Tab-separated table of C-alpha atoms and ligand atoms in Angstrom:
chain	number	residue	atom	x	y	z
A	203	UNK	CA	-47.202	-22.967	-54.701
A	204	UNK	CA	-43.977	-21.237	-55.631
A	205	UNK	CA	-44.340	-17.469	-55.902
A	206	UNK	CA	-44.117	-16.070	-59.416
A	207	UNK	CA	-44.136	-12.758	-61.204
A	208	UNK	CA	-46.545	-12.707	-64.141
A	209	UNK	CA	-46.029	-10.054	-66.806
A	210	UNK	CA	-48.085	-9.214	-69.853
A	211	UNK	CA	-46.031	-6.663	-71.725
A	212	UNK	CA	-46.049	-5.011	-75.106
A	213	UNK	CA	-47.203	-1.578	-73.971
A	214	UNK	CA	-45.282	1.567	-73.014
A	215	UNK	CA	-44.649	2.557	-69.412
A	216	UNK	CA	-45.558	6.084	-68.442
A	217	UNK	CA	-44.768	8.559	-65.702
A	218	UNK	CA	-42.121	8.577	-62.987
A	219	UNK	CA	-40.362	5.846	-61.124
A	220	UNK	CA	-38.277	6.500	-57.997
A	221	UNK	CA	-35.092	4.562	-57.469
A	222	UNK	CA	-34.211	3.363	-53.939
A	223	UNK	CA	-30.815	3.792	-52.344
A	224	UNK	CA	-28.063	1.440	-53.381
A	225	UNK	CA	-27.964	-2.119	-52.060
A	226	UNK	CA	-24.245	-2.379	-52.708
A	227	UNK	CA	-23.596	0.828	-50.769
A	228	UNK	CA	-25.920	-0.020	-47.885
A	229	UNK	CA	-24.570	-3.511	-47.112
A	230	UNK	CA	-20.920	-2.482	-46.485
A	231	UNK	CA	-22.055	0.655	-44.657
A	232	UNK	CA	-24.252	-1.350	-42.252
A	233	UNK	CA	-21.281	-3.625	-41.612
A	234	UNK	CA	-18.883	-0.672	-41.208
A	235	UNK	CA	-21.072	0.629	-38.381
A	236	UNK	CA	-19.381	-2.085	-36.266
A	237	UNK	CA	-16.243	0.057	-36.316
A	238	UNK	CA	-17.824	2.966	-34.467
A	239	UNK	CA	-18.638	3.605	-30.843
A	240	UNK	CA	-22.248	4.533	-30.107
A	241	UNK	CA	-25.106	4.779	-32.540
A	242	UNK	CA	-25.147	4.961	-36.332
A	243	UNK	CA	-28.272	5.846	-38.286
A	244	UNK	CA	-28.488	4.790	-41.897
A	245	UNK	CA	-31.335	6.653	-43.559
A	246	UNK	CA	-33.654	5.569	-46.383
A	247	UNK	CA	-32.478	2.007	-46.605
A	248	UNK	CA	-34.153	-0.083	-49.327
A	249	UNK	CA	-36.445	-3.008	-48.365
A	250	UNK	CA	-34.379	-5.965	-49.496
A	251	UNK	CA	-33.743	-9.434	-48.147
A	252	UNK	CA	-29.983	-8.750	-48.306
A	253	UNK	CA	-30.532	-5.866	-45.882
A	254	UNK	CA	-32.558	-8.181	-43.589
A	255	UNK	CA	-29.736	-10.737	-43.699
A	256	UNK	CA	-27.154	-8.071	-42.806
A	257	UNK	CA	-29.258	-6.879	-39.854
A	258	UNK	CA	-29.675	-10.486	-38.659
A	259	UNK	CA	-25.960	-11.172	-38.806
A	260	UNK	CA	-25.193	-7.961	-36.864
A	261	UNK	CA	-27.771	-8.984	-34.251
A	262	UNK	CA	-26.200	-12.430	-34.093
A	263	UNK	CA	-22.942	-10.686	-33.124
A	264	UNK	CA	-24.827	-9.030	-30.275
A	265	UNK	CA	-25.334	-5.590	-31.857
A	266	UNK	CA	-28.529	-3.614	-31.195
A	267	UNK	CA	-30.346	-3.065	-34.469
A	268	UNK	CA	-33.641	-1.193	-34.783
A	269	UNK	CA	-35.630	-0.287	-37.901
A	270	UNK	CA	-38.095	2.547	-38.219
A	271	UNK	CA	-39.682	4.254	-41.251
A	272	UNK	CA	-37.085	2.853	-43.625
A	273	UNK	CA	-34.151	3.932	-41.427
A	274	UNK	CA	-31.816	1.570	-39.572
A	275	UNK	CA	-30.255	2.395	-36.205
A	276	UNK	CA	-27.302	0.353	-34.984
A	277	UNK	CA	-25.922	0.730	-31.480
A	278	UNK	CA	-22.641	-1.112	-31.206
A	279	UNK	CA	-21.693	-3.066	-28.089
A	280	UNK	CA	-18.869	-5.512	-27.307
A	281	UNK	CA	-19.776	-8.469	-29.578
A	282	UNK	CA	-21.195	-11.562	-27.912
A	283	UNK	CA	-19.816	-13.610	-30.808
A	284	UNK	CA	-17.016	-13.094	-33.315
A	285	UNK	CA	-18.288	-15.724	-35.683
A	286	UNK	CA	-20.648	-15.246	-38.625
A	287	UNK	CA	-22.817	-18.364	-39.033
A	288	UNK	CA	-22.703	-20.164	-42.380
A	289	UNK	CA	-26.483	-19.754	-42.857
A	290	UNK	CA	-25.937	-16.007	-43.419
A	291	UNK	CA	-22.683	-16.115	-45.360
A	292	UNK	CA	-24.089	-18.753	-47.688
A	293	UNK	CA	-27.123	-16.584	-48.361
A	294	UNK	CA	-25.153	-13.383	-48.829
A	295	UNK	CA	-21.474	-13.216	-49.722
A	296	UNK	CA	-21.230	-9.607	-48.515
A	297	UNK	CA	-21.218	-11.059	-44.951
A	298	UNK	CA	-17.532	-11.706	-45.602
A	299	UNK	CA	-17.026	-7.940	-45.185
A	300	UNK	CA	-17.380	-8.520	-41.417
A	301	UNK	CA	-13.820	-9.798	-41.357
A	302	UNK	CA	-12.077	-6.407	-41.707
A	303	UNK	CA	-14.128	-4.476	-39.101
A	304	UNK	CA	-14.103	-7.295	-36.502
A	305	UNK	CA	-10.352	-7.721	-36.832
A	306	UNK	CA	-9.610	-4.012	-36.766
A	307	UNK	CA	-11.739	-3.292	-33.711
A	308	UNK	CA	-11.593	-6.520	-31.714
A	309	UNK	CA	-8.608	-8.431	-33.100
A	310	UNK	CA	-10.519	-11.611	-33.922
A	311	UNK	CA	-13.062	-13.019	-36.335
A	312	UNK	CA	-14.195	-16.335	-37.714
A	313	UNK	CA	-16.117	-16.365	-40.985
A	314	UNK	CA	-17.060	-19.370	-43.123
A	315	UNK	CA	-15.572	-19.381	-46.620
A	316	UNK	CA	-18.309	-17.999	-48.830
A	317	UNK	CA	-17.636	-20.569	-51.564
A	318	UNK	CA	-18.743	-20.175	-55.157
A	319	UNK	CA	-22.083	-18.891	-56.297
A	320	UNK	CA	-24.172	-18.900	-59.434
A	321	UNK	CA	-22.135	-16.234	-61.236
A	322	UNK	CA	-18.659	-17.588	-60.578
A	323	UNK	CA	-16.227	-19.082	-58.085
A	324	UNK	CA	-15.627	-15.709	-56.401
A	325	UNK	CA	-12.475	-16.323	-54.354
A	326	UNK	CA	-11.489	-14.142	-51.360
A	327	UNK	CA	-7.701	-14.336	-51.802
A	328	UNK	CA	-7.349	-10.560	-52.269
A	329	UNK	CA	-9.224	-9.828	-49.025
A	330	UNK	CA	-6.947	-12.221	-47.139
A	331	UNK	CA	-3.709	-11.078	-48.777
A	332	UNK	CA	-4.490	-7.491	-47.826
A	333	UNK	CA	-5.468	-8.294	-44.238
A	334	UNK	CA	-2.276	-10.338	-43.831
A	335	UNK	CA	-0.277	-7.354	-45.102
A	336	UNK	CA	-1.950	-5.332	-42.321
A	337	UNK	CA	-0.636	-7.876	-39.808
A	338	UNK	CA	-3.521	-10.327	-39.368
A	339	UNK	CA	-2.732	-14.012	-38.835
A	340	UNK	CA	-5.114	-15.891	-41.086
A	341	UNK	CA	-5.926	-19.605	-40.850
A	342	UNK	CA	-8.062	-21.484	-43.319
A	343	UNK	CA	-9.485	-24.562	-41.620
A	344	UNK	CA	-12.631	-26.667	-41.889
A	345	UNK	CA	-14.173	-24.260	-44.371
A	346	UNK	CA	-13.640	-21.241	-42.132
A	347	UNK	CA	-11.342	-18.248	-42.177
A	348	UNK	CA	-10.127	-17.630	-38.669
A	349	UNK	CA	-8.102	-14.473	-38.204
A	350	UNK	CA	-6.438	-12.798	-35.223
A	351	UNK	CA	-4.288	-9.771	-34.704
A	352	UNK	CA	-3.059	-7.226	-32.227
A	353	UNK	CA	-3.659	-3.712	-33.509
A	354	UNK	CA	-3.422	-3.829	-37.331
A	355	UNK	CA	-0.528	-1.891	-38.859
A	356	UNK	CA	-0.759	0.248	-41.996
A	357	UNK	CA	0.846	-1.232	-45.134
A	358	UNK	CA	1.128	-0.770	-48.865
A	359	UNK	CA	-1.208	-3.203	-50.650
A	360	UNK	CA	-1.469	-3.804	-54.377
A	361	UNK	CA	-4.639	-5.576	-55.505
A	362	UNK	CA	-4.096	-7.857	-58.519
A	363	UNK	CA	-7.669	-7.022	-59.565
A	364	UNK	CA	-9.685	-3.982	-58.429
A	365	UNK	CA	-12.073	-6.069	-56.330
A	366	UNK	CA	-14.950	-4.084	-54.835
A	367	UNK	CA	-15.263	-6.307	-51.750
A	368	UNK	CA	-11.515	-6.499	-51.071
A	369	UNK	CA	-11.175	-2.711	-51.371
A	370	UNK	CA	-14.060	-2.265	-48.908
A	371	UNK	CA	-12.782	-4.836	-46.417
A	372	UNK	CA	-9.306	-3.278	-46.444
A	373	UNK	CA	-10.520	0.308	-46.286
A	374	UNK	CA	-12.576	-0.553	-43.185
A	375	UNK	CA	-9.744	-2.481	-41.534
A	376	UNK	CA	-7.124	0.183	-42.309
A	377	UNK	CA	-9.291	2.934	-40.799
A	378	UNK	CA	-8.468	1.638	-37.296
A	379	UNK	CA	-4.917	0.425	-38.077
A	380	UNK	CA	-1.788	2.133	-36.774
A	381	UNK	CA	-0.208	4.358	-39.412
A	382	UNK	CA	-0.796	4.757	-43.130
A	383	UNK	CA	-2.237	2.216	-45.575
A	384	UNK	CA	-2.069	2.649	-49.323
A	385	UNK	CA	-4.340	0.478	-51.465
A	386	UNK	CA	-3.151	0.420	-55.076
A	387	UNK	CA	-5.284	-0.750	-57.992
A	388	UNK	CA	-8.278	-0.184	-55.719
A	389	UNK	CA	-11.834	-0.494	-57.042
A	390	UNK	CA	-13.258	2.904	-58.063
A	391	UNK	CA	-17.000	2.166	-57.873
A	392	UNK	CA	-19.299	4.898	-56.478
A	393	UNK	CA	-20.166	2.529	-53.611
A	394	UNK	CA	-16.499	2.663	-52.534
A	395	UNK	CA	-16.710	6.458	-52.404
A	396	UNK	CA	-19.924	6.255	-50.391
A	397	UNK	CA	-18.303	3.903	-47.873
A	398	UNK	CA	-15.282	6.228	-47.619
A	399	UNK	CA	-17.624	9.173	-46.977
A	400	UNK	CA	-19.375	7.217	-44.246
A	401	UNK	CA	-16.066	6.200	-42.653
A	402	UNK	CA	-14.791	9.776	-42.808
A	403	UNK	CA	-17.993	11.010	-41.158
A	404	UNK	CA	-17.227	8.487	-38.368
A	405	UNK	CA	-13.809	10.119	-37.938
A	406	UNK	CA	-11.683	8.061	-40.347
A	407	UNK	CA	-9.080	9.630	-42.624
A	408	UNK	CA	-9.617	8.066	-46.053
A	409	UNK	CA	-8.417	9.921	-49.139
A	410	UNK	CA	-8.521	9.072	-52.838
A	411	UNK	CA	-11.625	6.835	-52.830
A	412	UNK	CA	-12.939	6.784	-56.404
A	413	UNK	CA	-9.391	6.650	-57.803
A	414	UNK	CA	-7.095	3.602	-58.070
A	415	UNK	CA	-4.999	4.772	-55.092
A	416	UNK	CA	-6.652	5.061	-51.698
A	417	UNK	CA	-4.659	6.367	-48.730
A	418	UNK	CA	-5.889	5.733	-45.227
A	419	UNK	CA	-4.356	7.286	-42.129
A	420	UNK	CA	-5.420	4.995	-39.289
A	421	UNK	CA	-7.117	6.533	-36.243
A	422	UNK	CA	-7.603	5.181	-32.703
A	423	UNK	CA	-11.377	5.245	-32.641
A	424	UNK	CA	-14.421	5.943	-34.763
A	425	UNK	CA	-17.831	7.188	-33.690
A	426	UNK	CA	-21.286	6.284	-34.978
A	427	UNK	CA	-22.808	8.811	-37.363
A	428	UNK	CA	-25.823	9.455	-39.606
A	429	UNK	CA	-25.599	8.750	-43.317
A	430	UNK	CA	-27.865	8.526	-46.366
A	431	UNK	CA	-26.507	6.080	-48.955
A	432	UNK	CA	-26.262	6.955	-52.660
A	433	UNK	CA	-29.034	6.044	-55.119
A	434	UNK	CA	-28.874	2.592	-56.695
A	435	UNK	CA	-27.288	3.023	-60.127
A	436	UNK	CA	-28.086	-0.569	-61.119
A	437	UNK	CA	-31.755	-0.273	-60.189
A	438	UNK	CA	-31.863	2.995	-62.176
A	439	UNK	CA	-30.117	1.345	-65.127
A	440	UNK	CA	-32.570	-1.562	-65.009
A	441	UNK	CA	-35.558	0.814	-65.286
A	442	UNK	CA	-33.808	2.752	-68.071
A	443	UNK	CA	-33.460	-0.461	-70.046
A	444	UNK	CA	-37.069	-1.440	-69.244
A	445	UNK	CA	-38.165	1.928	-70.683
A	446	UNK	CA	-36.080	1.397	-73.830
A	447	UNK	CA	-37.448	-2.138	-74.314
A	448	UNK	CA	-41.044	-0.878	-74.122
A	449	UNK	CA	-40.510	2.309	-76.200
A	450	UNK	CA	-41.612	4.349	-73.209
A	451	UNK	CA	-41.342	7.962	-72.154
A	452	UNK	CA	-40.300	7.394	-68.550
A	453	UNK	CA	-38.688	9.629	-65.939
A	454	UNK	CA	-36.417	7.954	-63.439
A	455	UNK	CA	-35.894	9.857	-60.193
A	456	UNK	CA	-33.226	9.734	-57.475
A	457	UNK	CA	-30.423	9.231	-59.947
A	458	UNK	CA	-26.815	10.400	-60.139
A	459	UNK	CA	-26.302	10.465	-63.915
A	460	UNK	CA	-22.516	10.566	-63.528
A	461	UNK	CA	-22.650	7.012	-62.088
A	462	UNK	CA	-24.527	5.780	-65.148
A	463	UNK	CA	-22.295	7.123	-67.907
A	464	UNK	CA	-21.471	3.787	-69.576
A	465	UNK	CA	-25.136	2.727	-69.521
A	466	UNK	CA	-26.364	6.084	-70.869
A	467	UNK	CA	-23.743	5.981	-73.605
A	468	UNK	CA	-24.744	2.453	-74.741
A	469	UNK	CA	-28.452	3.312	-74.730
A	470	UNK	CA	-27.752	6.399	-76.858
A	471	UNK	CA	-25.664	4.269	-79.231
A	472	UNK	CA	-28.711	1.991	-79.608
A	473	UNK	CA	-30.841	5.007	-80.523
A	474	UNK	CA	-32.623	5.704	-77.219
A	475	UNK	CA	-33.017	9.363	-76.193
A	476	UNK	CA	-31.719	10.109	-72.705
A	477	UNK	CA	-32.194	13.564	-71.149
A	478	UNK	CA	-30.138	14.222	-68.039
A	479	UNK	CA	-31.580	16.456	-65.315
A	480	UNK	CA	-30.376	17.452	-61.849
A	481	UNK	CA	-31.362	14.219	-60.084
A	482	UNK	CA	-33.438	12.435	-62.707
A	483	UNK	CA	-33.217	11.018	-66.218
A	484	UNK	CA	-35.895	10.976	-68.893
A	485	UNK	CA	-35.851	8.093	-71.346
A	486	UNK	CA	-37.667	8.497	-74.652
A	487	UNK	CA	-37.861	6.378	-77.790
A	488	UNK	CA	-35.710	7.556	-80.701
A	489	UNK	CA	-36.993	8.006	-84.265
A	490	UNK	CA	-35.493	4.782	-85.584
A	491	UNK	CA	-35.656	1.127	-84.638
A	492	UNK	CA	-33.135	0.306	-81.876
A	493	UNK	CA	-29.755	-1.005	-83.070
A	494	UNK	CA	-27.890	-3.872	-81.383
A	495	UNK	CA	-24.601	-2.859	-79.699
A	496	UNK	CA	-21.463	-4.578	-78.451
A	497	UNK	CA	-20.807	-4.463	-74.710
A	498	UNK	CA	-17.820	-5.472	-72.636
A	499	UNK	CA	-18.108	-5.472	-68.850
A	500	UNK	CA	-15.263	-3.936	-66.858
A	501	UNK	CA	-14.633	-2.561	-63.374
A	502	UNK	CA	-15.899	1.027	-62.881
A	503	UNK	CA	-15.824	3.351	-64.784
A	504	UNK	CA	-16.276	0.633	-67.416
A	505	UNK	CA	-19.615	-0.966	-68.258
A	506	UNK	CA	-20.975	-2.625	-65.058
A	507	UNK	CA	-21.300	-6.405	-64.946
A	508	UNK	CA	-24.466	-5.821	-62.893
A	509	UNK	CA	-26.115	-4.326	-66.035
A	510	UNK	CA	-24.926	-6.998	-68.456
A	511	UNK	CA	-27.983	-9.270	-68.291
A	512	UNK	CA	-30.463	-6.391	-68.660
A	513	UNK	CA	-28.639	-4.975	-71.702
A	514	UNK	CA	-28.480	-8.443	-73.208
A	515	UNK	CA	-32.271	-8.698	-72.880
A	516	UNK	CA	-32.579	-5.405	-74.758
A	517	UNK	CA	-30.098	-6.469	-77.442
A	518	UNK	CA	-32.327	-9.517	-78.065
A	519	UNK	CA	-35.021	-7.268	-79.595
A	520	UNK	CA	-32.749	-4.816	-81.421
A	521	UNK	CA	-31.936	-4.714	-85.118
A	522	UNK	CA	-28.702	-6.486	-86.015
A	523	UNK	CA	-26.179	-8.488	-84.039
A	524	UNK	CA	-24.538	-7.483	-80.745
A	525	UNK	CA	-21.709	-9.147	-78.853
A	526	UNK	CA	-21.772	-9.042	-75.055
A	527	UNK	CA	-18.478	-9.928	-73.378
A	528	UNK	CA	-18.324	-10.593	-69.637
A	529	UNK	CA	-14.843	-10.052	-68.204
A	530	UNK	CA	-15.579	-9.576	-64.484
A	531	UNK	CA	-17.261	-12.898	-63.564
A	532	UNK	CA	-16.530	-16.178	-65.292
A	533	UNK	CA	-20.059	-17.594	-65.274
A	534	UNK	CA	-22.503	-14.755	-65.584
A	535	UNK	CA	-24.457	-16.001	-68.603
A	536	UNK	CA	-27.068	-18.151	-66.931
A	537	UNK	CA	-29.820	-15.853	-68.193
A	538	UNK	CA	-28.916	-16.832	-71.760
A	539	UNK	CA	-30.840	-20.121	-71.610
A	540	UNK	CA	-33.823	-18.398	-70.024
A	541	UNK	CA	-33.866	-15.671	-72.701
A	542	UNK	CA	-33.602	-18.395	-75.340
A	543	UNK	CA	-36.728	-20.003	-73.886
A	544	UNK	CA	-38.439	-16.719	-74.743
A	545	UNK	CA	-37.289	-16.942	-78.359
A	546	UNK	CA	-34.001	-15.011	-78.179
A	547	UNK	CA	-31.247	-16.002	-80.610
A	548	UNK	CA	-28.041	-16.183	-78.592
A	549	UNK	CA	-24.866	-18.186	-79.043
A	550	UNK	CA	-22.249	-18.284	-76.289
A	551	UNK	CA	-18.608	-18.581	-77.228
A	552	UNK	CA	-16.334	-18.590	-74.226
A	553	UNK	CA	-16.818	-15.246	-72.437
A	554	UNK	CA	-18.916	-13.682	-75.223
A	555	UNK	CA	-22.569	-14.013	-76.131
A	556	UNK	CA	-23.503	-13.260	-79.715
A	557	UNK	CA	-27.054	-11.988	-79.930
A	558	UNK	CA	-28.970	-11.823	-83.157
A	559	UNK	CA	-31.910	-9.488	-82.704
A	560	UNK	CA	-35.457	-10.808	-83.265
A	561	UNK	CA	-38.614	-8.752	-83.861
A	562	UNK	CA	-40.428	-10.075	-80.801
A	563	UNK	CA	-39.793	-12.397	-77.920
A	564	UNK	CA	-42.484	-14.847	-76.883
A	565	UNK	CA	-43.773	-15.624	-73.400
A	566	UNK	CA	-42.512	-18.692	-71.542
A	567	UNK	CA	-42.153	-19.934	-67.987
A	568	UNK	CA	-38.650	-18.854	-66.912
A	569	UNK	CA	-36.675	-18.517	-63.700
A	570	UNK	CA	-34.427	-15.826	-62.277
A	571	UNK	CA	-31.054	-17.561	-62.086
A	572	UNK	CA	-29.528	-14.647	-60.157
A	573	UNK	CA	-30.535	-11.132	-59.138
A	574	UNK	CA	-29.687	-9.293	-62.355
A	575	UNK	CA	-30.874	-12.199	-64.509
A	576	UNK	CA	-34.234	-11.694	-62.781
A	577	UNK	CA	-34.323	-8.042	-63.857
A	578	UNK	CA	-33.346	-9.049	-67.400
A	579	UNK	CA	-36.267	-11.476	-67.590
A	580	UNK	CA	-38.728	-8.858	-66.339
A	581	UNK	CA	-37.422	-6.489	-69.049
A	582	UNK	CA	-37.742	-9.183	-71.724
A	583	UNK	CA	-41.267	-9.954	-70.509
A	584	UNK	CA	-42.294	-6.272	-70.541
A	585	UNK	CA	-41.226	-6.045	-74.194
A	586	UNK	CA	-43.606	-8.724	-75.433
A	587	UNK	CA	-47.400	-8.931	-75.550
A	588	UNK	CA	-47.329	-12.578	-74.600
A	589	UNK	CA	-47.623	-13.506	-70.946
A	590	UNK	CA	-44.455	-14.561	-69.090
A	591	UNK	CA	-44.147	-16.282	-65.708
A	592	UNK	CA	-40.941	-15.705	-63.796
A	593	UNK	CA	-39.991	-17.948	-60.869
A	594	UNK	CA	-37.178	-18.101	-58.270
A	595	UNK	CA	-38.137	-14.656	-56.948
A	596	UNK	CA	-35.829	-14.964	-53.933
A	597	UNK	CA	-33.039	-13.678	-56.184
A	598	UNK	CA	-35.010	-10.602	-57.264
A	599	UNK	CA	-36.042	-9.851	-53.652
A	600	UNK	CA	-32.372	-9.628	-52.650
A	601	UNK	CA	-31.794	-6.481	-54.650
A	602	UNK	CA	-34.917	-4.812	-56.110
A	603	UNK	CA	-37.087	-2.904	-53.655
A	604	UNK	CA	-40.760	-3.361	-54.610
A	605	UNK	CA	-40.059	-3.867	-58.311
A	606	UNK	CA	-43.595	-5.115	-58.971
A	607	UNK	CA	-45.268	-2.153	-57.245
A	608	UNK	CA	-42.973	0.389	-58.893
A	609	UNK	CA	-43.637	-1.012	-62.382
A	610	UNK	CA	-47.405	-1.213	-61.708
A	611	UNK	CA	-47.374	2.486	-60.859
A	612	UNK	CA	-46.032	3.336	-64.305
A	613	UNK	CA	-48.687	1.225	-65.997
A	614	UNK	CA	-47.078	-2.191	-66.392
A	615	UNK	CA	-49.285	-5.233	-66.275
A	616	UNK	CA	-47.251	-7.153	-63.723
A	617	UNK	CA	-48.266	-9.044	-60.608
A	618	UNK	CA	-46.903	-11.364	-58.008
A	619	UNK	CA	-48.867	-14.556	-57.484
A	620	UNK	CA	-48.627	-17.618	-55.282
B	51	EPU	N1	-11.980	-11.693	-57.028
B	51	EPU	C1	-10.862	-12.465	-56.800
B	51	EPU	N2	-10.336	-12.489	-55.516
B	51	EPU	C2	-10.887	-11.781	-54.499
B	51	EPU	C3	-12.033	-10.997	-54.740
B	51	EPU	C4	-12.565	-10.972	-56.030
B	51	EPU	O1	-10.355	-13.123	-57.706
B	51	EPU	O2	-10.358	-11.864	-53.368
B	51	EPU	C5	-12.585	-11.682	-58.394
B	51	EPU	C6	-14.001	-12.260	-58.362
B	51	EPU	O3	-13.982	-13.662	-58.423
B	51	EPU	C7	-14.632	-11.625	-59.570
B	51	EPU	C8	-13.961	-10.255	-59.611
B	51	EPU	O4	-12.784	-10.350	-58.801
B	51	EPU	O5	-14.340	-12.355	-60.719
B	51	EPU	C9	-14.816	-9.107	-59.114
B	51	EPU	O6	-15.243	-9.358	-57.792
B	51	EPU	P1	-15.469	-8.203	-56.715
B	51	EPU	O7	-14.719	-8.565	-55.492
B	51	EPU	O8	-15.190	-6.887	-57.352
B	51	EPU	O9	-17.020	-8.342	-56.463
B	51	EPU	P2	-17.769	-8.411	-55.069
B	51	EPU	O10	-17.222	-7.411	-54.130
B	51	EPU	O11	-17.872	-9.824	-54.626
B	51	EPU	C10	-19.513	-6.576	-55.725
B	51	EPU	C11	-21.011	-6.479	-55.804
B	51	EPU	C12	-21.511	-7.333	-56.978
B	51	EPU	C13	-20.858	-6.799	-58.253
B	51	EPU	C14	-19.332	-6.820	-58.116
B	51	EPU	C15	-18.600	-6.232	-59.307
B	51	EPU	C16	-21.640	-6.106	-53.517
B	51	EPU	C17	-22.308	-6.609	-52.299
B	51	EPU	N3	-21.594	-6.940	-54.561
B	51	EPU	O12	-19.223	-7.965	-55.511
B	51	EPU	O13	-22.911	-7.129	-57.047
B	51	EPU	O14	-21.243	-7.589	-59.350
B	51	EPU	O15	-18.940	-6.089	-56.939
B	51	EPU	O16	-19.017	-4.933	-59.552
B	51	EPU	O17	-21.196	-4.970	-53.545
B	51	EPU	C18	-25.127	-7.643	-57.646
B	51	EPU	O18	-25.478	-6.616	-57.026
B	51	EPU	O19	-25.905	-8.283	-58.411
B	51	EPU	C19	-23.749	-8.129	-57.492
B	51	EPU	C20	-23.372	-9.371	-57.791
């Protein structure tokens, strides 16, 4: 029988929930460890299938990977293979980030084209354009990207769009290139800053991460180091929205509030009370019924696309009409049909979803169409007394560490069956 999450909601959550460290920081950092000589230790890594996939792909390349008490140790050796198998890249697009480090350190790499995925076509043209500017010879053949180079050479690169992955791939590659690289219109996400901090701790010279212009002075070699990744702002945001949807008084720990500004601001606009503390946030219900809000996703520091589905679920039970516009991915509305199965009133017009709030959603069998859609459905299910069954859990397992256990601990009636 297919595994399912069964939720019977309609009651407030209570207490404290601790956020894990960020998936989207950990994955590039694990891959960046390839750049360094010796051992890297990445501390407090979340238990996620995407992390397992990354470890498997590193092992496939011949690297020594060990896991202990939630930490991951990687000892780099001369790779036994320079090719990432399709089985991994297909499962996890972040495997494409291997291209930059392998090229920069060993001058060769072969990675299958990741292809489209549920949320959009997700091309890799910006990664390739940047690596070519650094001197790589790139061939696209038989569904693979094959790239070679002598030592990469610093260059000035303008990204047409501030792609997170392209910025990361280029920052890693440029760290071992000869001379200076300037990435303009770079992504500014906190995960980019975390990767830059990790690279700098390895001996790289990266400046300006977190701004649209990143300058990298290439160095000859990098050394393994120890690093604790930043907290997961999207996991935190998901629990904040779950608290709002259940009118709960919930404290969320291991949070950097600065990273959550657009989410905090939208929740306050809806009428949720958010108290910011040193490394935690307390969410409390406001006096009035929650109001629907308009949301437009944008690259950081704009509203994150990775929180769009969860906020849409909340808008479904707010008073009034809210318009959610997705500008980052072209097809990230697959949760709409699932939310509609639960009684939501949503109309999609091009890149916008118009949501007319209803008093209550009803339970229904639904499926997680992607990772964040899965979180949105759990939130919708927690808001209603009816029982909801959520399938396709492999998506949720990619990015939420023990979501069922964490929600049980704050009093949710949620279980995994099958
Ligand atoms: N794009 C291009 N060309 C490129 C690269 C990207 O046109 O060469 C386009 C994409 O098609 C997309 C947009 O640029 O429309 C943004 O893509 P980006 O490269 O910024 O995204 P990513 O690096 O593939 C990361 C996260 C995603 C998150 C996005 C946007 C990781 C492992 N993944 O993806 O996380 O949605 O940035 O913030 O860091 C998730 O965690 O659920 C997730 C999908």
